[in-house]
XYZ file of C-alpha atoms in Angstrom:
631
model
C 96.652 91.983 76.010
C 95.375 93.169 72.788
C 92.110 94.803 73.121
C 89.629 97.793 73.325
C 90.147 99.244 77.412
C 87.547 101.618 78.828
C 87.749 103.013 82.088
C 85.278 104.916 84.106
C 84.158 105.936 87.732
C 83.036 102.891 90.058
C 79.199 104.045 90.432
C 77.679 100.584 92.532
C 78.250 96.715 93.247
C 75.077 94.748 92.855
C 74.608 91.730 94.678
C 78.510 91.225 94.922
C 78.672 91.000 91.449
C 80.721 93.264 89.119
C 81.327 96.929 89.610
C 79.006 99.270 87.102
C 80.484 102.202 85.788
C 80.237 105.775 84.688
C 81.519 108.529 83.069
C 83.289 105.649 81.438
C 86.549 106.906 78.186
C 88.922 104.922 76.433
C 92.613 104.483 77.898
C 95.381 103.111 76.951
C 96.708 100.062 78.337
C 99.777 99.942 79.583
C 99.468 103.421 81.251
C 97.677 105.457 83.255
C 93.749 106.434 83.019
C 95.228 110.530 82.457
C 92.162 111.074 80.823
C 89.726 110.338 83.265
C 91.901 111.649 85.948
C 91.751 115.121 84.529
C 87.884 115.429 85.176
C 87.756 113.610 88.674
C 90.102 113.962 91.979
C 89.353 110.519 92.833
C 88.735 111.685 96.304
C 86.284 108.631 97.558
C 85.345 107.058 94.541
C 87.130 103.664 93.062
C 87.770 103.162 89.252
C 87.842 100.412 87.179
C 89.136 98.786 83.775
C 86.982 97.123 81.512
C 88.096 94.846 78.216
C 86.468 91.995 76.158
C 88.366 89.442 74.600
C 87.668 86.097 73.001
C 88.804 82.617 73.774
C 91.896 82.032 73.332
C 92.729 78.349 73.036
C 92.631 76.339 70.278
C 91.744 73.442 71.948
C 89.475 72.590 75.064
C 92.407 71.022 76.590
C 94.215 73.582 77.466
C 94.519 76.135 80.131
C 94.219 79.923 80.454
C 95.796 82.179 82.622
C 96.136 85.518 83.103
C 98.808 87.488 84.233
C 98.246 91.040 85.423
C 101.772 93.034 85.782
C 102.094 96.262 87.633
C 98.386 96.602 88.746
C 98.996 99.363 91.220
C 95.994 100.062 93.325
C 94.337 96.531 92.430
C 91.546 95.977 94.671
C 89.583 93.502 93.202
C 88.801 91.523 89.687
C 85.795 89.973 87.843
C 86.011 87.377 84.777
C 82.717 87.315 83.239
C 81.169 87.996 86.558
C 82.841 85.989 89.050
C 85.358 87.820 91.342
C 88.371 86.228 91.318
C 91.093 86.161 95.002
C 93.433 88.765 94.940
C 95.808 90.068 97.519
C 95.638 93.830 97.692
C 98.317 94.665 99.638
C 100.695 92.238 97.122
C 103.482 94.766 95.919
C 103.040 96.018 92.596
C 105.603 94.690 91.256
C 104.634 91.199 91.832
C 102.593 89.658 89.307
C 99.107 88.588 89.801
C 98.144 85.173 88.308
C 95.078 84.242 88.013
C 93.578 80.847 85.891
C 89.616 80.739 84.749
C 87.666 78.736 82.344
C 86.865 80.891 79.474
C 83.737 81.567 77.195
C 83.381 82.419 73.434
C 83.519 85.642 74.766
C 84.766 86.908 77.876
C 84.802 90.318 80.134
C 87.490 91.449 82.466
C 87.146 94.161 84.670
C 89.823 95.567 87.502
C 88.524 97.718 89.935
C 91.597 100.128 91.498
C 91.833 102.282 94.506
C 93.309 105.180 94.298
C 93.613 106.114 98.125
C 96.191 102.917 97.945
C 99.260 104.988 96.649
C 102.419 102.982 95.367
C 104.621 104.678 97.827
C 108.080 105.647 97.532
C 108.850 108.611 95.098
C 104.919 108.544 94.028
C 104.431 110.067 97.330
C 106.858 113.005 96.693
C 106.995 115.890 94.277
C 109.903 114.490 92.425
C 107.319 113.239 89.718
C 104.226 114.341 88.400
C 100.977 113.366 90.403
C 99.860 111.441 87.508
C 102.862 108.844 87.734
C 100.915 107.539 90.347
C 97.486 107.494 89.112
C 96.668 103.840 90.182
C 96.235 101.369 86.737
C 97.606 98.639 84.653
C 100.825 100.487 84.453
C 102.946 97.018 82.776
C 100.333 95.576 80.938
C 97.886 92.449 80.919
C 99.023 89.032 79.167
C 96.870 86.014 78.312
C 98.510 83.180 78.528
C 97.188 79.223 76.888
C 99.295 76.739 78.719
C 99.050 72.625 78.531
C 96.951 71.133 81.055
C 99.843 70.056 83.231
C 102.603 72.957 82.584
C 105.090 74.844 84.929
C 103.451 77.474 86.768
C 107.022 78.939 88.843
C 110.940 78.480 87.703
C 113.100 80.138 90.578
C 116.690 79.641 89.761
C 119.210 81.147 92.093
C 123.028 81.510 90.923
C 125.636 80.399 93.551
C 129.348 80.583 93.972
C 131.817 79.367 96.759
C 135.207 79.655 96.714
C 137.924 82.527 97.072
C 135.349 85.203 95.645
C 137.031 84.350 91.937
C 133.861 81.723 91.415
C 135.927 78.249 91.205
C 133.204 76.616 92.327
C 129.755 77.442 90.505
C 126.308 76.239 91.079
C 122.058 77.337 89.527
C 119.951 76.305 91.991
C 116.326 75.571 90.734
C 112.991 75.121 92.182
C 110.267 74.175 89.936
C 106.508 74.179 90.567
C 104.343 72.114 88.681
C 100.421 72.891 88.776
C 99.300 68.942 87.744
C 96.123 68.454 85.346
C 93.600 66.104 85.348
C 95.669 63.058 85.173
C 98.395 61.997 88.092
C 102.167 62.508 86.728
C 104.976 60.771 87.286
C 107.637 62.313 84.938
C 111.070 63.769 85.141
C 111.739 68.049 84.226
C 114.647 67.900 81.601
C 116.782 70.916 82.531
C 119.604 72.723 80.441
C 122.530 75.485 81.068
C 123.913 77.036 78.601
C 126.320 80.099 78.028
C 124.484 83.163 76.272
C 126.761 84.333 73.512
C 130.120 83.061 74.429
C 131.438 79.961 74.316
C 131.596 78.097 77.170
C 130.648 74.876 78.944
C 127.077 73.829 79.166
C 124.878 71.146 81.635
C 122.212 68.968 81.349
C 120.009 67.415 84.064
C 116.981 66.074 85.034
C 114.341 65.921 88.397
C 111.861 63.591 88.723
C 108.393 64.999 89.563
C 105.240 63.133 90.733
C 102.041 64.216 92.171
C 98.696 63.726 91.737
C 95.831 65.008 89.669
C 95.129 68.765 90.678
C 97.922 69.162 93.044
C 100.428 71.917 92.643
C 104.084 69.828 93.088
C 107.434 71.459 93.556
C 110.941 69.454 92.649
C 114.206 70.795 93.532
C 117.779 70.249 92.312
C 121.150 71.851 91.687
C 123.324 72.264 88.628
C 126.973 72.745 88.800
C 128.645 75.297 86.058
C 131.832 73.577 84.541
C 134.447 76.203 84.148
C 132.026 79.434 84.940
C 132.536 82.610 83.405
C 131.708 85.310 85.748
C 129.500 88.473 85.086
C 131.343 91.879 85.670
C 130.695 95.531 85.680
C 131.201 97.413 83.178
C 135.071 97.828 82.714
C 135.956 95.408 85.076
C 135.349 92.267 83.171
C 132.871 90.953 80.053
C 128.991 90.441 81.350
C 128.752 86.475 81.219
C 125.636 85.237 81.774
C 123.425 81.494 81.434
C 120.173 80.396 80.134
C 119.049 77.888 82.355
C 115.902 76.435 80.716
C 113.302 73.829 81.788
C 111.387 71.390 79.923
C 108.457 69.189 80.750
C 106.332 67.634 78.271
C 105.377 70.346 74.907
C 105.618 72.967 77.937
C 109.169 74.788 78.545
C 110.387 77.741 80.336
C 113.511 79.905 80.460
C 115.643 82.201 82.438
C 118.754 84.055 82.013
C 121.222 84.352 85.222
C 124.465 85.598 85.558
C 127.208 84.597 88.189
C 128.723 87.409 90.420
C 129.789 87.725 94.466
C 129.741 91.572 96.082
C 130.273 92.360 99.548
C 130.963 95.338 100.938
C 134.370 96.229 102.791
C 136.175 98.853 104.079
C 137.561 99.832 100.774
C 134.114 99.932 99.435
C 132.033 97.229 96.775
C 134.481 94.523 95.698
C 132.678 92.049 93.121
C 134.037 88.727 92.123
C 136.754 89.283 95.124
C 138.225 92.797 93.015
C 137.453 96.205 94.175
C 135.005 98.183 91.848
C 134.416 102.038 91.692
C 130.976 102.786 91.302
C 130.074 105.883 89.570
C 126.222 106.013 89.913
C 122.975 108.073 88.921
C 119.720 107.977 89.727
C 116.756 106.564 87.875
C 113.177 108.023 88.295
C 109.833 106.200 87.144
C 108.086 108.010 83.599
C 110.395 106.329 80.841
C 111.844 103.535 78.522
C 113.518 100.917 80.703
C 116.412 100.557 78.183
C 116.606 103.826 76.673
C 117.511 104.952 80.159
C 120.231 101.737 81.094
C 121.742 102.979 77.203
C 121.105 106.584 78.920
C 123.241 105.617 81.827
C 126.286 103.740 79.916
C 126.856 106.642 77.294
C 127.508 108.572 80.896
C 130.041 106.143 81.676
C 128.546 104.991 84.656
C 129.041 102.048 86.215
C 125.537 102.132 88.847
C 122.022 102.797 87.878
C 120.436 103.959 91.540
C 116.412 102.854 91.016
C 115.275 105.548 93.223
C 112.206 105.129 95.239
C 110.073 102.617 92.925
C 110.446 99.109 91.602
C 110.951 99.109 87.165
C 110.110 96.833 84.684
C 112.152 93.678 84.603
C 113.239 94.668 81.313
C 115.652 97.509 83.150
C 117.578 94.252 85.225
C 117.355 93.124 81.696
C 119.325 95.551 80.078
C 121.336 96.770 82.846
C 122.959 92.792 82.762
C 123.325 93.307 79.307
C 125.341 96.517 79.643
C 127.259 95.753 82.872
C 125.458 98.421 85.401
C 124.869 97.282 88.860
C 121.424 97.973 90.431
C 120.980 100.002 93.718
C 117.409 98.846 94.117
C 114.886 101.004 96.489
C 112.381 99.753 98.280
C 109.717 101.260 97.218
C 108.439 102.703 100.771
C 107.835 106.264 101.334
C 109.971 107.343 104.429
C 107.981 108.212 106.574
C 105.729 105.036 106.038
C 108.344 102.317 106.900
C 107.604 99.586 109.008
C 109.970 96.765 110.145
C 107.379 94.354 108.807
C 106.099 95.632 105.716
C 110.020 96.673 105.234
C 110.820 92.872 105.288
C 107.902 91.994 103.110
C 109.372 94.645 100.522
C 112.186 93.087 100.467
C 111.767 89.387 100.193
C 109.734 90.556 96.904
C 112.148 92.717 95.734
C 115.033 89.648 96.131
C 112.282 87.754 94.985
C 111.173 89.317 91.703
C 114.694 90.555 90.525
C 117.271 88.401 92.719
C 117.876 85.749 89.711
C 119.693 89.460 87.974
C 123.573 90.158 88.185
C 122.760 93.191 88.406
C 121.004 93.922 91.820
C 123.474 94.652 93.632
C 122.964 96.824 96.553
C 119.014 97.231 98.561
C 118.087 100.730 99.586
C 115.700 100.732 102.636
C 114.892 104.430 103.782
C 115.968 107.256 101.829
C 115.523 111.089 103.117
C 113.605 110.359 106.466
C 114.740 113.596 107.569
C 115.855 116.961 105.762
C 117.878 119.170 107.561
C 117.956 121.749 104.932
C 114.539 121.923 103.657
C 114.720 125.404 104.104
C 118.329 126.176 102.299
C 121.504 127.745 103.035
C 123.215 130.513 101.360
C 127.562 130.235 101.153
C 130.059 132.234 103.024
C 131.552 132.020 106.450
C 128.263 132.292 108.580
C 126.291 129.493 105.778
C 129.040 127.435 106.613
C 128.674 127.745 110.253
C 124.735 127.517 109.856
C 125.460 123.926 108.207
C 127.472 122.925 111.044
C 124.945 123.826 113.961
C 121.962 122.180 111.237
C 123.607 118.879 111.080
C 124.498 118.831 114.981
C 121.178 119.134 115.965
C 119.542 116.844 113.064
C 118.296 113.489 115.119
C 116.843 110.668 113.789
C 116.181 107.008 115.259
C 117.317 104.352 111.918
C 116.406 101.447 114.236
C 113.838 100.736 111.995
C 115.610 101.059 108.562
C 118.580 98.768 110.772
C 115.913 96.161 111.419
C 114.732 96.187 107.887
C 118.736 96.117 106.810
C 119.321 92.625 108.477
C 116.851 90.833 106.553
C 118.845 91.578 103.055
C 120.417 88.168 102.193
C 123.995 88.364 102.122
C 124.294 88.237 98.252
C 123.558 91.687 98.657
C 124.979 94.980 99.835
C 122.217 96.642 102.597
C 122.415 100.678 102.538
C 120.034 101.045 105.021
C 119.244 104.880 105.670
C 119.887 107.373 102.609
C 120.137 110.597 103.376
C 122.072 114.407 104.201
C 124.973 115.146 106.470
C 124.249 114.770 109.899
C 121.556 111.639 109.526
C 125.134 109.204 110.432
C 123.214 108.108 107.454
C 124.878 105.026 105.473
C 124.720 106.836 102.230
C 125.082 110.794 101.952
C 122.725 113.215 99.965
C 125.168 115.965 99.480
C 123.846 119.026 97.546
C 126.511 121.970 97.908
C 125.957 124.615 95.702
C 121.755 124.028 95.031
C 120.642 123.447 98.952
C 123.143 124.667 101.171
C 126.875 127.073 100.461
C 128.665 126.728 97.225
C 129.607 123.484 94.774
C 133.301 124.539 95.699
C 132.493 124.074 99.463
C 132.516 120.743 98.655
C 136.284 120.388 99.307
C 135.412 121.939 102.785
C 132.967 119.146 104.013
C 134.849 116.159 102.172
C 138.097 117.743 104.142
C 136.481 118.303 107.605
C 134.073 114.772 107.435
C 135.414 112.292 104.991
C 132.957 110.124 105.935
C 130.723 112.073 103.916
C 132.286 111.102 100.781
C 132.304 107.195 101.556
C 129.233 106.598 99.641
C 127.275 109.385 98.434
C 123.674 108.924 97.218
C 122.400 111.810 95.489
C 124.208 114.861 93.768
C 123.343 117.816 91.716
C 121.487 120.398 90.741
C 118.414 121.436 88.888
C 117.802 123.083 86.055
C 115.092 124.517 83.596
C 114.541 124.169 79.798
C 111.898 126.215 78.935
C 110.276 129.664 79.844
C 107.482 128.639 78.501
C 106.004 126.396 81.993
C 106.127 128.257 85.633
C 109.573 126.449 87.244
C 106.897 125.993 90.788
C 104.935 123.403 88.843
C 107.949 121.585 87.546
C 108.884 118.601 89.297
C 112.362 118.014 91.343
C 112.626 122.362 91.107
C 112.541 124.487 93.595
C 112.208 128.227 92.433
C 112.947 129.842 95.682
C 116.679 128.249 94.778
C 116.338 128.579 91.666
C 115.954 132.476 91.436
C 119.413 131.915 94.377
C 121.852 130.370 91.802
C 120.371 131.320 88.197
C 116.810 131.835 87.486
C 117.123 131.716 82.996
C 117.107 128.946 80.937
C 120.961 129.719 79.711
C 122.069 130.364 82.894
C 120.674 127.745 85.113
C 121.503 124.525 82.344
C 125.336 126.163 82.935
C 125.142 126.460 86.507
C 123.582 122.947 86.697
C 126.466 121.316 84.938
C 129.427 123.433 86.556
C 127.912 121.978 89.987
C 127.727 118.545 89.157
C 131.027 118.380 87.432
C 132.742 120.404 90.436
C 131.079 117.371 93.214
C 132.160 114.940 91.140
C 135.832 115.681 90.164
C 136.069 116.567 94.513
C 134.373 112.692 94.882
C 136.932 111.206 92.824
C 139.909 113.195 93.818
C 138.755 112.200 97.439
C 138.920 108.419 95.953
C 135.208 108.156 97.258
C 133.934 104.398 96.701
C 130.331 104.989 95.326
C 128.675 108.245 94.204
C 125.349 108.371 92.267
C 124.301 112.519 90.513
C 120.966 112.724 90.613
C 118.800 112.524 88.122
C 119.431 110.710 84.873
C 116.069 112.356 83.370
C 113.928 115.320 83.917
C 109.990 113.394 84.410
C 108.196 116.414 83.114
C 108.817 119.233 80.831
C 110.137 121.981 81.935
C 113.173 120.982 83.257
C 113.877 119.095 86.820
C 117.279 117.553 88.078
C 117.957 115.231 85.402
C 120.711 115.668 82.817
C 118.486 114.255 79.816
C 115.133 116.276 79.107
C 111.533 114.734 79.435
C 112.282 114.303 75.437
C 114.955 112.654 75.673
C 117.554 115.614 74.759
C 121.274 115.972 76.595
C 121.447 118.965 78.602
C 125.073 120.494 78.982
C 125.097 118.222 82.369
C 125.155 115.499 80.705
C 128.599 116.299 78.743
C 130.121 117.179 81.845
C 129.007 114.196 83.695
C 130.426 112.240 81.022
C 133.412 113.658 81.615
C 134.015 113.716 84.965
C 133.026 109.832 84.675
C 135.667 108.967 82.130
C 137.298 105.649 83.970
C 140.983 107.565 83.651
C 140.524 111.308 83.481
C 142.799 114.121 84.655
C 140.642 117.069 86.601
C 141.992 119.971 88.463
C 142.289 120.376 91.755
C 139.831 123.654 91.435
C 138.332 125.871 88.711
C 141.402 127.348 87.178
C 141.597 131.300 86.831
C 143.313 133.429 84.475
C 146.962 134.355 86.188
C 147.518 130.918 88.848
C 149.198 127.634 89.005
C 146.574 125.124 89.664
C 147.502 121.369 90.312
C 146.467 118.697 88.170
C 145.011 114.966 89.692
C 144.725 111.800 87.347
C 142.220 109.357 88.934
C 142.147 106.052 87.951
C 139.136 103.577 88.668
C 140.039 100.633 86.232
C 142.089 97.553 88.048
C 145.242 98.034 86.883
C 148.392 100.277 87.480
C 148.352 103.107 85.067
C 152.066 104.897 83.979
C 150.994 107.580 81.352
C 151.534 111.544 80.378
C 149.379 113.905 81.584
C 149.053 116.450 79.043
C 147.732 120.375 79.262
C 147.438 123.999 77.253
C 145.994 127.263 78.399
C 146.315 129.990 76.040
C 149.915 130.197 74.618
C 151.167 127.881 77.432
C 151.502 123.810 77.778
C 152.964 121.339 79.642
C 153.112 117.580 80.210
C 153.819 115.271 83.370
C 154.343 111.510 83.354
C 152.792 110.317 86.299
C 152.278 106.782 87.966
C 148.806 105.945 89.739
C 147.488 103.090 91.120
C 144.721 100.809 90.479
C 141.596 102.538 91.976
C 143.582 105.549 92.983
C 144.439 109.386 92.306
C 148.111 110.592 92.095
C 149.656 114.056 91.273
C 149.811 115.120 87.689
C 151.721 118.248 88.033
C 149.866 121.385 87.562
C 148.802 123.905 84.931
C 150.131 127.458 84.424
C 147.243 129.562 83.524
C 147.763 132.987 81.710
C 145.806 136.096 82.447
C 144.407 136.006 78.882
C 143.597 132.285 78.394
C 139.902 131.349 77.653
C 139.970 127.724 78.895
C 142.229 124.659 79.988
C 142.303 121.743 78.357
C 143.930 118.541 79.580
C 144.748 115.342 78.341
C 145.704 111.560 79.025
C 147.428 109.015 76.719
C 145.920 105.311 77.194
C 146.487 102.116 74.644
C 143.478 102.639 72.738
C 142.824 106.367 73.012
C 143.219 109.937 74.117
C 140.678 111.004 76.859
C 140.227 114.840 77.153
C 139.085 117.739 80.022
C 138.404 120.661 79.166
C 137.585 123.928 81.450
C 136.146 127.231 79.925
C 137.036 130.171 81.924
């Protein structure tokens, strides 16, 4: 909502009325009040937005709404005096609707608490304290709607069949907040494809209810011929507008149709097995600068880690063919089975209509077995062992939580390191505990480890210029362990990840997400794109070691040995090709045969003593794709 916003201190309510203020500064709006914070610790004391605005309509007929979207921390509201019902413990996520009669001029004022935390990775280091500064972090919109006009459009994509989608259905619910007259009417309702050509649908619902009621009509439309939505390299991203009309007053929303379960040879969508190569997504930046971020690292998952986005990510991430691992937004240590379930009804609820969402995170890192870390060799390795023996932890709760996921969904229900029997895997060799190489160790010894792995990595710094203790996602005590300059620790970052995530695929693992797609402060952190939105050397080799069809070795290659060569394939077809590879003054090629979704044998390299790197090589139909190791 366009506007002048102040915000200030709460100093006193009078009568009930409106909260008055002090020590009252502009802020920007979306955002966070920054400003204000950095004068006051908020220890006891409320704060509050303030705005003016005129009215809207152009006619007394119509009706005025306003729709408040990620008010963290709301705890109560005031139009030009009056208090209006809010739910405070509604997930911020959720929009908050609220309808008034408006003056020539009008006041709004929210009143936020900053004791009531967001939860999830607000409550961590992993992001600076201000991320979670309570405020209008999405932004205020004033709507003008008809005096009868649709208030809710759920629409819910279906398919039955033999998981290719022969038979498709939109469900659609429709709520109707009635005016001052009774209606009898019928909703017009249209499908259409969104930029392909396909079939389209028409139907109709009758509605009828009486004046000032809110009425809800319900029907189904059935997709002639559907085209299904598919990851990214599996398929072209089909999706529908399905669009209502009722009266002058219309409303839209854009669905795609997609089945994924989960088997024992991992995430198969539309009945097809997928690979998905994943990364983490932390709050603090552009929704679809960071889905764009994602597909340039040829990933195929976008893990929302710990906090609920924008809809605009879902958005973009159907757009570009990414499946969601959503969080719930729940610290740890905070989850409940009820407010679990409540998270994730709105979750379903709020981004459910979106190809996308795919899988539903419930507790992630309950427990850390290695908060204090481990150093490599032979008595590290034996010091991991005994750690993740005696880890315990009790996921009855997350389990609980887990069963309430509708089925259109995969569940991960606990999210966390080795020895948590945890559904997904943090594994951090060579930053937390023993070396990135020792990765082939654990993957050999537990292979369930590698089944689905939800965090990778390493951190690094870019700057000498801001202490690495105040930088979020770093610790300096490991730090100063593996490199402790700016050179030295963006190499070392982007050696480990590569060297996890060439062992993950040669180990054919299912789904593996590096962590983190962005630093969220300067400095540095565990992300492979700055705060600024530069590429550190991570990124490169992420990109790399995500190439679809890529031949890796089977270990870092040294000057003097034969080292053997795998070619992993994760598209859906059989793959006959030539491996290709020089070191120094020697080269060599293999033809090899691999399978959909597999890894095969691709010969090995001869490395001279004197050689300064390895480069390797794969022909496909529309390109080369190329490895190369410095050594």
């Amino acid at each position: 909502m366009a506007g002048k916003w102040m915000a200030g201190i709460v100093d006193s309510f009078v009568d009930g009325g409106p909260p008055t203020l002090e020590h009252v500064r502009p802020v920007s709006v979306p955002g966070r009040p920054t400003g204000l914070a950095r004068e006051h610790d908020f220890d006891d004391e409320l704060i509050a937005y303030r705005t003016t605005f005129a009215d809207p309509r152009t006619t007394d007929d119509d009706r005025t709404l306003l729709a408040l979207r990620g008010t963290a921390g709301l705890t109560g509201v005031w139009i030009n005096g009056t208090e209006q019902d809010v739910d405070p413990d509604e997930p911020y996520f959720l929009p908050t609707r609220l309808e008034f009669e408006p003056n020539v001029e009008n006041e709004l004022i929210l009143c936020f608490d900053p004791a009531r935390t967001p939860g999830g990775i607000y409550d961590t280091d992993e992001v600076p304290p201000a991320y979670g500064l309570p405020g209008i972090w999405w932004g205020v919109d004033l709507q003008v709607r008809p005096r009868t006009f649709i208030s809710d459009f759920a629409v819910t994509p279906r398919l039955e069949g033999q998981g290719q989608g022969e038979d498709a259905f939109i469900d659609v619910e429709i709520t109707v907040d009635v005016g001052d007259e009774p209606i009898d009417d019928s909703i017009t309702l249209s499908l259409r494809p969104e930029g392909f050509r396909g079939g389209g649908t028409m139907g109709r619902v009758a509605i009828e209810a009486d004046a000032g009621e809110r009425a809800t009509a319900s029907t189904t439309l059935e997709v002639r011929d559907p085209a299904l939505w598919w990851p990214r390299g599996y398929g072209d991203q089909h999706r529908y507008t399905v669009r209502a009309k009722l009266g002058a007053d219309s409303t839209e929303r854009v669905v795609g149709l997609r089945t994924i379960e989960e088997t024992e040879d991992g995430l198969v969508v539309n009945g097809r097995p997928v690979r998905a190569r994943g990364v983490s997504r932390l709050p603090g930046n552009d929704t679809r600068a960071d889905a764009e971020r994602a597909a340039e690292l040829n990933a195929t998952l976008l893990r929302v880690r710990g906090h609920a986005p924008r809809p605009a990510l879902y958005a973009a991430c159907d757009e570009l063919g990414l499946l969601v691992w959503q969080d719930l937004p729940v610290s740890a240590s905070a989850l409940e089975v009820e407010s679990g379930k409540r998270h994730v009804a709105a979750i379903t609820d709020r981004y459910g209509a979106h190809p996308s969402l795919a899988l539903v995170g419930v507790q992630n890192e309950p427990v850390d077995p290695f908060e204090k870390p481990l150093g490599s060799g032979s008595r590290s390795r034996l010091a991991f062992r005994w750690r993740t023996w005696r880890t315990g932890f009790d996921g009855s709760t997350a389990a609980a939580v887990a069963d309430i996921v509708p089925d259109e969904y995969v569940a991960v229900p606990v999210t966390g390191a080795p020895g948590l029997e945890a559904t997904a895997t943090t594994l951090f060799p060579g930053w937390q505990y023993l070396d990135a190489t020792d990765i082939e160790r654990l993957l050999g010894r537990y292979p369930s480890l590698g089944s689905y792995v939800g965090a990778f990595g390493a951190a690094s710094i870019t700057t000498d210029e801001v202490d690495p203790g105040v930088v979020p996602g770093v610790d300096p005590s490991l730090l100063e362990r593996h490199a402790d300059t700016v050179d030295a620790s963006l190499a070392y970052q982007a050696t480990t990840i590569r060297t996890v995530a060439e062992a993950l695929r040669r180990h054919e693992s299912t789904l593996f997400v590096a962590a983190t797609l962005r630093d969220t402060g300067p400095g540095g952190g565990r992300g492979m794109v700055t705060h600024d939105d530069s590429t550190k050397p991570a990124f490169d080799a992420l990109s790399s070691a995500y190439e679809p069809v890529q031949a890796v070795v089977d270990r870092l290659p040294k000057g003097g040995e034969e080292v053997p060569i795998t070619l992993v394939n994760d598209t859906s077809t059989l793959l006959e090709t030539t491996v290709s590879w020089r070191a120094g003054d020697r080269s060599g090629d293999t033809s090899v045969t691999v399978n959909a979704m597999g890894a095969a044998s691709a010969g090995s390299v001869d490395v001279p003593p004197n050689a300064d790197a390895v480069e390797l090589s794969v022909e496909l139909d529309d390109r080369s794709v190329h490895n190369r190791y410095d050594l």
